[in-house]
Short mmCIF file of N, CA and C in Angstrom, two decimals:
data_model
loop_
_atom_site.label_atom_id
_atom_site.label_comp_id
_atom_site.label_asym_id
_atom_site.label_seq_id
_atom_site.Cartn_x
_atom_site.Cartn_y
_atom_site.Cartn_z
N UNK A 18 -106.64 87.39 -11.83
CA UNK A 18 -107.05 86.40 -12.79
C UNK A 18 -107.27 87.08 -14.13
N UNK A 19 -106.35 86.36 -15.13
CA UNK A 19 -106.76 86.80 -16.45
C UNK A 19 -108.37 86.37 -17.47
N UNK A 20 -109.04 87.19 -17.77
CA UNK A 20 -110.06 86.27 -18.93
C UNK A 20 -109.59 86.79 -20.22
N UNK A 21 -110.01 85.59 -20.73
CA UNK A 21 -110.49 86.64 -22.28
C UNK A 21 -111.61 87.19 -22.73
N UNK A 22 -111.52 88.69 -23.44
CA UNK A 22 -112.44 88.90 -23.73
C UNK A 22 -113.91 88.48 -23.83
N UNK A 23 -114.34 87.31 -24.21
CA UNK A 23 -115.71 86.67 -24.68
C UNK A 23 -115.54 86.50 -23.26
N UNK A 24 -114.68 85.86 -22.05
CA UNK A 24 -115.64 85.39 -20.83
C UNK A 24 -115.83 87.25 -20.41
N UNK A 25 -115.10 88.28 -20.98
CA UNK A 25 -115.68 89.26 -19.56
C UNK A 25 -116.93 89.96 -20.27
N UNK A 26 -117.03 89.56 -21.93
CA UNK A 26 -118.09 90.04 -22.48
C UNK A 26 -119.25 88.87 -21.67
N UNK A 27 -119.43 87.45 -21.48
CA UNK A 27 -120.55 87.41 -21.29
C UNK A 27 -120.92 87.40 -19.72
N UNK A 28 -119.56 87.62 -18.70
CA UNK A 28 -120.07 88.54 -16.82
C UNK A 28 -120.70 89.76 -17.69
N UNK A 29 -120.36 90.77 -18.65
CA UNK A 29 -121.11 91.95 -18.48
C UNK A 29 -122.43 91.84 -19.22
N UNK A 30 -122.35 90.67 -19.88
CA UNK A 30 -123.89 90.29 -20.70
C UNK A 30 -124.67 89.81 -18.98
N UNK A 31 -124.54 88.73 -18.04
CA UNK A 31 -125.35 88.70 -17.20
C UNK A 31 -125.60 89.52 -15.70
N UNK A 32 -124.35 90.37 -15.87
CA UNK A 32 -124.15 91.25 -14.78
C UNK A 32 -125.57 92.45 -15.44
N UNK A 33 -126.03 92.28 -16.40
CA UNK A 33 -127.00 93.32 -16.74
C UNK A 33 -128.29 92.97 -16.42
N UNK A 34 -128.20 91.38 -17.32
CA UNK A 34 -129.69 90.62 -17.25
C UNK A 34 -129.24 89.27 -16.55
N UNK A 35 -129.58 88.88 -15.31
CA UNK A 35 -128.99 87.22 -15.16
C UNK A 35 -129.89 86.73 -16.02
N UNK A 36 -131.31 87.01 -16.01
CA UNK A 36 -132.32 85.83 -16.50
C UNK A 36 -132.21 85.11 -17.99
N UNK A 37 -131.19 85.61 -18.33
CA UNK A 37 -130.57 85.41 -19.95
C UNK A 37 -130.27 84.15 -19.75
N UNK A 38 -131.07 83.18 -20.96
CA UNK A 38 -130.77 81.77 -20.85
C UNK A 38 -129.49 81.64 -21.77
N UNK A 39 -128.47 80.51 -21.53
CA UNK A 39 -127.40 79.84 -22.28
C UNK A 39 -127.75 80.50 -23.60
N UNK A 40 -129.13 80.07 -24.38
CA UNK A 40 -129.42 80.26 -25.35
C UNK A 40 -128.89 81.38 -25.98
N UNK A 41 -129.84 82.56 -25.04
CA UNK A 41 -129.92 84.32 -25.74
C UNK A 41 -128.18 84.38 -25.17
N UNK A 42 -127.60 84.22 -24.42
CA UNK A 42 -126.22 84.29 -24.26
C UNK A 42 -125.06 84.40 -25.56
N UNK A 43 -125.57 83.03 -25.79
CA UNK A 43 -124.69 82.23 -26.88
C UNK A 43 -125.04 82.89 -28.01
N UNK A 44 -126.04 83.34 -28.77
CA UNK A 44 -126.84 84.15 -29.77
C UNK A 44 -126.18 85.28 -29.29
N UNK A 45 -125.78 86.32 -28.35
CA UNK A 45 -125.49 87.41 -28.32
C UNK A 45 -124.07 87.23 -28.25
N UNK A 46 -123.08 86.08 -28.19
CA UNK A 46 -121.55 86.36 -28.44
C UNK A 46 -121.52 85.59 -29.65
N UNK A 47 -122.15 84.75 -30.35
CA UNK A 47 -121.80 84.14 -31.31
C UNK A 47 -120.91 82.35 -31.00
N UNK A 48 -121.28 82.16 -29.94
CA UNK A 48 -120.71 80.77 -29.45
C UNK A 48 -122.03 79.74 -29.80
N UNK A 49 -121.48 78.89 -29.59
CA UNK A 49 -122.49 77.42 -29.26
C UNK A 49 -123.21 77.69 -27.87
N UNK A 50 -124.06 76.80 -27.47
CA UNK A 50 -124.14 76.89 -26.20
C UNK A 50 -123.47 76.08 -24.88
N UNK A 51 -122.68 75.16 -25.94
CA UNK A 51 -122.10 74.34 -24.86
C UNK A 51 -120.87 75.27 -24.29
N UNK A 52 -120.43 75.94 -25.20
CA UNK A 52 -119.14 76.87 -25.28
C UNK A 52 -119.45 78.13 -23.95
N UNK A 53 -121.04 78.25 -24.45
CA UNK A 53 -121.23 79.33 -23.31
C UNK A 53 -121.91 78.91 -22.34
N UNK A 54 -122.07 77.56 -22.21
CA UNK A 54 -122.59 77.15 -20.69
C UNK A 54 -121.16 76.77 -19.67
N UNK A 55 -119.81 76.28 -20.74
CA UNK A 55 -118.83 76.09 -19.97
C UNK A 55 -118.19 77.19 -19.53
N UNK A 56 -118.15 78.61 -20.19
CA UNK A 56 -117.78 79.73 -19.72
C UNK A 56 -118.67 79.97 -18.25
N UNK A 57 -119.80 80.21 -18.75
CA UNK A 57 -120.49 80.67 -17.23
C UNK A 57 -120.28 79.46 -16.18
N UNK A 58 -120.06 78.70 -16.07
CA UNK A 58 -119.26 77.52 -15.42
C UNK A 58 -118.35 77.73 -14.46
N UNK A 59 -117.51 78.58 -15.47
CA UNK A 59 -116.05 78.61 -14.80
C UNK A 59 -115.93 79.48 -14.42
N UNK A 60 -117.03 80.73 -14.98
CA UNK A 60 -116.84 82.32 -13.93
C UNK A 60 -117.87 82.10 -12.16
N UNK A 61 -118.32 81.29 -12.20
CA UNK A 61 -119.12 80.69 -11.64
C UNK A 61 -118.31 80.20 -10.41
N UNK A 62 -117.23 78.94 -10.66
CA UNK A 62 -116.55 78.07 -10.35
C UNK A 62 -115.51 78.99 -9.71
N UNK A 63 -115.25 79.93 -10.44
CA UNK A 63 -114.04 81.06 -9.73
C UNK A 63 -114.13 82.42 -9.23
N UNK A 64 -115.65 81.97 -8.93
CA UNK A 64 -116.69 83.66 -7.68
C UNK A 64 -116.26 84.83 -8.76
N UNK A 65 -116.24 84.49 -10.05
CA UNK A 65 -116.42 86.01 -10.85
C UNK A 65 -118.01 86.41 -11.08
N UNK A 66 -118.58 85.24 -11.12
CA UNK A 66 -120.00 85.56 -11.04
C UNK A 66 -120.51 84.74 -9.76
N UNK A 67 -120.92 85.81 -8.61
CA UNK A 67 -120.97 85.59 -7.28
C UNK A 67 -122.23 85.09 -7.13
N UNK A 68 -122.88 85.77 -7.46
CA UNK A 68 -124.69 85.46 -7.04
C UNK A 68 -125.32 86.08 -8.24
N UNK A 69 -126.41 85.61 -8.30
CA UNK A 69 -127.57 86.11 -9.22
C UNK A 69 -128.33 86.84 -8.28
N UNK A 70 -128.85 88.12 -8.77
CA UNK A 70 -129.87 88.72 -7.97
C UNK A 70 -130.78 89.21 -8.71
N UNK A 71 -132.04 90.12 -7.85
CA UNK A 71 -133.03 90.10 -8.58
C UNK A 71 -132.92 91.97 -7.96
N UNK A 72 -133.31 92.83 -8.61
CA UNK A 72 -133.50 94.19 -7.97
C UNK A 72 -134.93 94.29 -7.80
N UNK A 73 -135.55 94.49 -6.67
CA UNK A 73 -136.70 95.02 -5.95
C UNK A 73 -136.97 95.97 -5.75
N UNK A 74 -138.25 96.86 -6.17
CA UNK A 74 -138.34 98.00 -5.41
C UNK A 74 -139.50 98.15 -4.80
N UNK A 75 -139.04 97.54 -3.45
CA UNK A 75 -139.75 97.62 -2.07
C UNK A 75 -140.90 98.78 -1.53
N UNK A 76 -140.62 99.64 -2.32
CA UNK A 76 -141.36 100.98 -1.54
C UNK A 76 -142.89 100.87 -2.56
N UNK A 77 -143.00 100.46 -3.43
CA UNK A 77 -143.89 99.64 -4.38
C UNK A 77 -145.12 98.56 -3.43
N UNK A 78 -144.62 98.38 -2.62
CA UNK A 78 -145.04 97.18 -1.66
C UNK A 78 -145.49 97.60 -0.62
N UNK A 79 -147.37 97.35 0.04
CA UNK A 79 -147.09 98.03 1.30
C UNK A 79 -146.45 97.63 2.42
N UNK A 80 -145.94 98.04 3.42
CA UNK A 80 -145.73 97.41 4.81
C UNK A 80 -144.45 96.86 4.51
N UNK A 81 -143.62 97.55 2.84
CA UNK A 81 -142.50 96.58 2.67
C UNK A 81 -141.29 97.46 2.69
N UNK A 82 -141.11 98.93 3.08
CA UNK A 82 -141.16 99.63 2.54
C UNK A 82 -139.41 99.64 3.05
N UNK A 83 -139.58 99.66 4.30
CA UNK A 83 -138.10 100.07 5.24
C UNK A 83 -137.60 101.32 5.52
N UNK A 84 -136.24 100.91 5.48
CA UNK A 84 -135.68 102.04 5.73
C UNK A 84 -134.23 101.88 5.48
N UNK A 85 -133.31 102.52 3.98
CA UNK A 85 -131.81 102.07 4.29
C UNK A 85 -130.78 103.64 4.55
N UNK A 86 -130.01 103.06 5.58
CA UNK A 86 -129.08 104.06 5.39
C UNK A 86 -127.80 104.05 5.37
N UNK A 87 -127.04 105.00 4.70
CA UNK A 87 -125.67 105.13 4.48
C UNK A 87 -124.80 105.85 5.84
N UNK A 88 -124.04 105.18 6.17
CA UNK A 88 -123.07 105.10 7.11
C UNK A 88 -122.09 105.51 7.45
N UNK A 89 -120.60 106.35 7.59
CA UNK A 89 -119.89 106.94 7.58
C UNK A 89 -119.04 106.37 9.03
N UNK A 90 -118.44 105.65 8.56
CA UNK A 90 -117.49 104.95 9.96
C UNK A 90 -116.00 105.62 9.94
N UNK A 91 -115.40 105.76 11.23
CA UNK A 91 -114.02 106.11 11.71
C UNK A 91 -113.81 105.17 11.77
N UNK A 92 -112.57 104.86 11.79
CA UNK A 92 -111.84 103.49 12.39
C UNK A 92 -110.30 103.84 12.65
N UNK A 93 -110.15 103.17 13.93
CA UNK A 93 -108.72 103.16 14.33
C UNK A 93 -107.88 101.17 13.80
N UNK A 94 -107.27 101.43 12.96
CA UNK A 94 -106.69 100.27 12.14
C UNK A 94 -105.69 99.72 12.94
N UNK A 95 -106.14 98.44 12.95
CA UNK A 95 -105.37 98.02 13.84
C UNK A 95 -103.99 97.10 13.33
N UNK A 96 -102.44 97.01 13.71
CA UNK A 96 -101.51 96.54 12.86
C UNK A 96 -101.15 95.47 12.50
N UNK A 97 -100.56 95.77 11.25
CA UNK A 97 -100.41 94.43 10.45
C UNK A 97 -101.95 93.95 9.81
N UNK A 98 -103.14 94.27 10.14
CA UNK A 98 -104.69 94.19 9.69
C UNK A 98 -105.17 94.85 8.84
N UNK A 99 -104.71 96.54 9.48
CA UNK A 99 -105.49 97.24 8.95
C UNK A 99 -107.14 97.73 9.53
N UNK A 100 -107.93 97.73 8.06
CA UNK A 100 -109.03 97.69 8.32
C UNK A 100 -110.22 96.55 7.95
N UNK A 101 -109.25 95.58 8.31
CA UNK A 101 -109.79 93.85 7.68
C UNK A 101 -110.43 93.78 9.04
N UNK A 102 -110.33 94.02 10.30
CA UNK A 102 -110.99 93.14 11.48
C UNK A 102 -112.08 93.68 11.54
N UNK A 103 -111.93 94.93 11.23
CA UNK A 103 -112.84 96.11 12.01
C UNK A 103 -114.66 95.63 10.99
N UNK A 104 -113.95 95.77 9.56
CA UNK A 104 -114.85 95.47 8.32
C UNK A 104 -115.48 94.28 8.57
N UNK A 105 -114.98 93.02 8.73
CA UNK A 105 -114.79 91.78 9.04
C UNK A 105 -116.01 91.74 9.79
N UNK A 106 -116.28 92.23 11.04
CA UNK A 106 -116.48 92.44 12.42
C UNK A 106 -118.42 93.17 12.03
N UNK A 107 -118.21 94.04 11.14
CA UNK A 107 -118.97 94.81 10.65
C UNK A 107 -120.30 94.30 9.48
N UNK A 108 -119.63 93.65 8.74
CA UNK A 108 -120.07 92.90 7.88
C UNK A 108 -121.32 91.88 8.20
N UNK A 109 -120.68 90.82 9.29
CA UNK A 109 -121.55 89.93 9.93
C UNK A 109 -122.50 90.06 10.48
N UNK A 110 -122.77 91.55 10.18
CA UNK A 110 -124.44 91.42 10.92
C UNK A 110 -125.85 91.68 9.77
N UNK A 111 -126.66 91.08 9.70
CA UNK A 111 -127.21 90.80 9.07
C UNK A 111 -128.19 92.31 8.96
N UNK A 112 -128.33 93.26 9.66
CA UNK A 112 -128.59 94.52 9.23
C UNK A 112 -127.61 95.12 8.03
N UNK A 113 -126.29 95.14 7.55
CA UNK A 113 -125.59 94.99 7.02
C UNK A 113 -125.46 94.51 5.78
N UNK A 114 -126.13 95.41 4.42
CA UNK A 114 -125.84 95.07 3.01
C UNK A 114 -124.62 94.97 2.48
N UNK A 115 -123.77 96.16 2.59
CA UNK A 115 -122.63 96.84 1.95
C UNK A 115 -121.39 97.24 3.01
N UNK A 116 -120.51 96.63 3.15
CA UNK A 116 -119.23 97.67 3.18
C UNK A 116 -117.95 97.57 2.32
N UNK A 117 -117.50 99.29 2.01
CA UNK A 117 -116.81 99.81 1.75
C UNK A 117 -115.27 100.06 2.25
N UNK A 118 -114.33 100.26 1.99
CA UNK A 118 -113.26 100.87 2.60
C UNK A 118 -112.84 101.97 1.93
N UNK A 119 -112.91 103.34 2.16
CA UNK A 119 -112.96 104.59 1.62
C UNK A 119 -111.97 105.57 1.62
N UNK A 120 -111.65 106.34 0.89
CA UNK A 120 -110.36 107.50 0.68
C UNK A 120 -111.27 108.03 1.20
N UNK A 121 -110.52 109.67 1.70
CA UNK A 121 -111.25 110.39 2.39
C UNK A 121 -111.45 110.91 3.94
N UNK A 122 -112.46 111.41 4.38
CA UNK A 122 -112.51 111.70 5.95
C UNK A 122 -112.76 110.62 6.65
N UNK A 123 -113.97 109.51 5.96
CA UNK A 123 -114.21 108.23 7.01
C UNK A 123 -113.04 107.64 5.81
N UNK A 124 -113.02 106.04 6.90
CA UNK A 124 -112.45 105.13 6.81
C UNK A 124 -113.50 104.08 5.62
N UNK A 125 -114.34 103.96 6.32
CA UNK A 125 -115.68 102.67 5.77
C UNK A 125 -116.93 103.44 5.92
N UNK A 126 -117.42 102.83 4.52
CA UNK A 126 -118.88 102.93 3.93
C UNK A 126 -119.44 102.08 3.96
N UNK A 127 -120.80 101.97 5.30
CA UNK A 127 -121.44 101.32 5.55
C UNK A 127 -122.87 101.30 4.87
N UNK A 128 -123.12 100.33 4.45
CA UNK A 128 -124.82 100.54 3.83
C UNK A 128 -126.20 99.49 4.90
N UNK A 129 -127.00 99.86 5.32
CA UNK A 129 -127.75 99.18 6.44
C UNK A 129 -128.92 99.17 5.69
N UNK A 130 -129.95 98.32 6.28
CA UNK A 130 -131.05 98.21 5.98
C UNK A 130 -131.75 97.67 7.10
N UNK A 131 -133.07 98.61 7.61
CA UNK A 131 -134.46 98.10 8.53
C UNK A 131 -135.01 98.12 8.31
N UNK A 132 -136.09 98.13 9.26
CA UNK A 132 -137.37 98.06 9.01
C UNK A 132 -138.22 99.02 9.40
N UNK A 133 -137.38 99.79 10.30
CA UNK A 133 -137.87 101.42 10.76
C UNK A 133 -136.04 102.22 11.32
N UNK A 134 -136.27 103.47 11.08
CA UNK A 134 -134.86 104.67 11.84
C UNK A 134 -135.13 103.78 13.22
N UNK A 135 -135.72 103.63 14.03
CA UNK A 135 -135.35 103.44 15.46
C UNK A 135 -134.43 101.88 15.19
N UNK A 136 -134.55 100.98 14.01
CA UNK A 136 -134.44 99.93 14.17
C UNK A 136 -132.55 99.97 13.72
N UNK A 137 -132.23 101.09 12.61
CA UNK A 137 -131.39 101.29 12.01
C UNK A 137 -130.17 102.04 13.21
N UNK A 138 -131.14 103.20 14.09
CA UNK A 138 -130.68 103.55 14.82
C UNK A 138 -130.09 102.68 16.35
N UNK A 139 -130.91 101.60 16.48
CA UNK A 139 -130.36 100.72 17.55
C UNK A 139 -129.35 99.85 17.08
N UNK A 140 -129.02 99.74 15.54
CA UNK A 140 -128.29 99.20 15.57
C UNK A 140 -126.63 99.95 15.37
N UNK A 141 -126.77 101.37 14.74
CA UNK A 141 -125.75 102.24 15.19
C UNK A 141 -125.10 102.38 16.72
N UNK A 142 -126.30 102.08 17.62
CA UNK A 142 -125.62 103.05 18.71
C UNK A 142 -125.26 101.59 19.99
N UNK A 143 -126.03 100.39 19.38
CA UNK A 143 -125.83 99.36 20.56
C UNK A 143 -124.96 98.05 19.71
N UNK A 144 -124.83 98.06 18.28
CA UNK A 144 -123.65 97.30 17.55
C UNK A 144 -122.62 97.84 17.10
N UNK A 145 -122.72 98.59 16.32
CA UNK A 145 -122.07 99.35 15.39
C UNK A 145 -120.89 99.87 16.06
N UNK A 146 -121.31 101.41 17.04
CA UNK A 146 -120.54 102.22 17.61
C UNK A 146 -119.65 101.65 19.01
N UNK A 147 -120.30 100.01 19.02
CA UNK A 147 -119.28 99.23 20.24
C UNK A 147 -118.22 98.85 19.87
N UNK A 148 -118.08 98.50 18.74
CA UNK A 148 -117.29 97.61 17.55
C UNK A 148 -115.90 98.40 17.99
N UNK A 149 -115.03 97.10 19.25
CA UNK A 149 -113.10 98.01 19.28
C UNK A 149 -112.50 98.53 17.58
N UNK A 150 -112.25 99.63 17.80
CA UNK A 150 -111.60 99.94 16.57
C UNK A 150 -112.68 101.33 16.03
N UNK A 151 -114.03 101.53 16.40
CA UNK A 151 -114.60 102.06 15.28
C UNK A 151 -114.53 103.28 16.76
N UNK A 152 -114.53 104.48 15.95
CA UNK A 152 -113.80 106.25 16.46
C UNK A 152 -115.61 106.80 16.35
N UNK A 153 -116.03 107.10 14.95
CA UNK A 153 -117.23 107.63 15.41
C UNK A 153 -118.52 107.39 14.09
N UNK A 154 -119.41 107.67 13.68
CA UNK A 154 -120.32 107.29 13.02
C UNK A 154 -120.89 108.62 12.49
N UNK A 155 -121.51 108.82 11.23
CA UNK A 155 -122.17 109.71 10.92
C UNK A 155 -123.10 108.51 9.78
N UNK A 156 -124.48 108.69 10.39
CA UNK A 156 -125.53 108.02 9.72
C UNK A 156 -126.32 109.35 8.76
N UNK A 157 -126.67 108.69 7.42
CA UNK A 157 -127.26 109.33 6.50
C UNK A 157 -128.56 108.23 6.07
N UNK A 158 -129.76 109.06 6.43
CA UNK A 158 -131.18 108.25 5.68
C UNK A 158 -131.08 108.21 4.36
N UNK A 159 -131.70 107.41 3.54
CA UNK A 159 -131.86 107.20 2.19
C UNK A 159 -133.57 108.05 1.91
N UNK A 160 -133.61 108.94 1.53
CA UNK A 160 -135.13 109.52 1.27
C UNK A 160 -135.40 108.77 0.28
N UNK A 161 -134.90 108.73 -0.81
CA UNK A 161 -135.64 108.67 -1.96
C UNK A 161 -134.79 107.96 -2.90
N UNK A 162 -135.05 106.82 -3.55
CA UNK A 162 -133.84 105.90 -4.75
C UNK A 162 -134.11 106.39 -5.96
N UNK A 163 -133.09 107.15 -6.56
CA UNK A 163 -133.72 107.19 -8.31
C UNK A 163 -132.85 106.07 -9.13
N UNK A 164 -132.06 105.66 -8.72
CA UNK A 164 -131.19 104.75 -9.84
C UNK A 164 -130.45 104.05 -8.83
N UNK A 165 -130.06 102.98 -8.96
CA UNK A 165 -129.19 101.68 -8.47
C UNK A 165 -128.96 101.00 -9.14
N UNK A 166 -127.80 100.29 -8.96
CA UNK A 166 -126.96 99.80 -9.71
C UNK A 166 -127.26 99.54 -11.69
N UNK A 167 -127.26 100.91 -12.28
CA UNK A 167 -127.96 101.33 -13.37
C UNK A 167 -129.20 101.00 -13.94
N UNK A 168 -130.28 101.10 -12.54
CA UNK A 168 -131.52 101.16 -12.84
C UNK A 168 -132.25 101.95 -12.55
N UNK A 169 -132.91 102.36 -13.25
CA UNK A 169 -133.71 103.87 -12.87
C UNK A 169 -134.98 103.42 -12.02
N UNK A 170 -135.65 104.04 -11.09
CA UNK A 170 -136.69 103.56 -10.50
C UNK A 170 -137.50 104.07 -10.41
N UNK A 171 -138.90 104.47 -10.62
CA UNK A 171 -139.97 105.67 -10.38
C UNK A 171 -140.39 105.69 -12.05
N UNK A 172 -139.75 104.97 -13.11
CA UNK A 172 -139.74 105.18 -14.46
C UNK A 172 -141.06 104.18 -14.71
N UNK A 173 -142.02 104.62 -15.67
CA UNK A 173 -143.46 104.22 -16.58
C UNK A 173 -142.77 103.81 -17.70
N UNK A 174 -141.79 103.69 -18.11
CA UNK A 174 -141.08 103.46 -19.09
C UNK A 174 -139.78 102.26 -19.41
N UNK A 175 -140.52 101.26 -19.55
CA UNK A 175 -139.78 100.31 -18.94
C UNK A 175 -138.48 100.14 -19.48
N UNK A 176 -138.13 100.56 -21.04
CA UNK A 176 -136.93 100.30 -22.04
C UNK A 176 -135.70 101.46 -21.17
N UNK A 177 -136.56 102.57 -20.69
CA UNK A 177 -135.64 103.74 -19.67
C UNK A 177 -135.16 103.28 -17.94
N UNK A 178 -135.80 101.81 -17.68
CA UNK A 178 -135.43 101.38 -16.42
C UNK A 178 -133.84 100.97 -16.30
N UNK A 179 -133.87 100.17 -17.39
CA UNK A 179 -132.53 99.70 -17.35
C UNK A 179 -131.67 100.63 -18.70
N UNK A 180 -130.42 101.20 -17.58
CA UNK A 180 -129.67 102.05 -18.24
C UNK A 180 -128.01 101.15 -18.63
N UNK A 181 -127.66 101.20 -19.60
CA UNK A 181 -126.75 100.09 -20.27
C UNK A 181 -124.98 101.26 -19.83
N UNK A 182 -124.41 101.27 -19.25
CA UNK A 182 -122.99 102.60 -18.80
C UNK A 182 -122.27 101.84 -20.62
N UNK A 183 -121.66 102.54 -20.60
CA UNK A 183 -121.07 102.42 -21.75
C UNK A 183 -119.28 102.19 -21.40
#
């Protein structure tokens, strides 16, 4: 799908901040607001802008804290598919934030989230590693978050939380 410019300038105006009303939108490309309520409309209308989210940082919270980890899947691809069933298959479970399909030694980059390692771990060794197609697993804990998806976290400094990529 082609845009023009002004629609991919204002996905990267709310891909930064969703909470940006029509208003501050329209003020930051120089449109009306009807102009920029029908844009976000149609990126909307055509899953370029998928969801609004909010970033949390859980470990802030007591009893909220978890546990996520990064995943490292084999997969034997199956034909004419690929690695669509296997992912597919993978995806649907609601432990299950993120997957990937990866260059490299693994196949898929899995991202999980519990509520404790034993919880993350039962689901490696009694979902995950059953899954026809998947060869072998290498699980990695998350110790510590300093930045996600260009936000810094652990920062007293709130103008340094959010980092703008150029």
């Amino acid at each position: 799908m082609k845009l023009t410019a002004t629609e991919i300038e204002i996905a990267e105006i709310l891909e930064k901040d969703a909470r940006l009303t029509n208003e501050d939108v329209a003020k930051m490309t120089n449109l009306s607001i009807e102009q920029t309520r029908e844009i976000i409309k149609k990126l909307e209308d055509q899953n370029v802008i998928v969801r609004y989210v909010s970033l949390v940082d859980w470990t802030k919270i007591d009893g909220h804290q978890g546990v996520t980890a990064m995943i490292d899947v084999k997969v034997t691809p199956k034909r004419d598919v690929g690695f669509q069933n296997v992912a597919e298959r993978i995806y649907r479970h609601s432990e299950v934030k993120s997957v990937y399909l990866m260059s490299g030694t693994y196949d898929l980059s899995v991202v999980v989230e519990g509520h404790s390692v034993n919880e993350v771990a039962h689901f490696v060794t009694q979902k995950l590693s059953t899954i026809d197609g998947v060869i072998s697993t290498t699980t990695h804990f998350v110790l510590k978050k300093y930045k996600h998806d260009g936000t810094i976290y652990d920062s007293n400094d709130k103008d340094k939380r959010i980092v703008v990529s150029p």
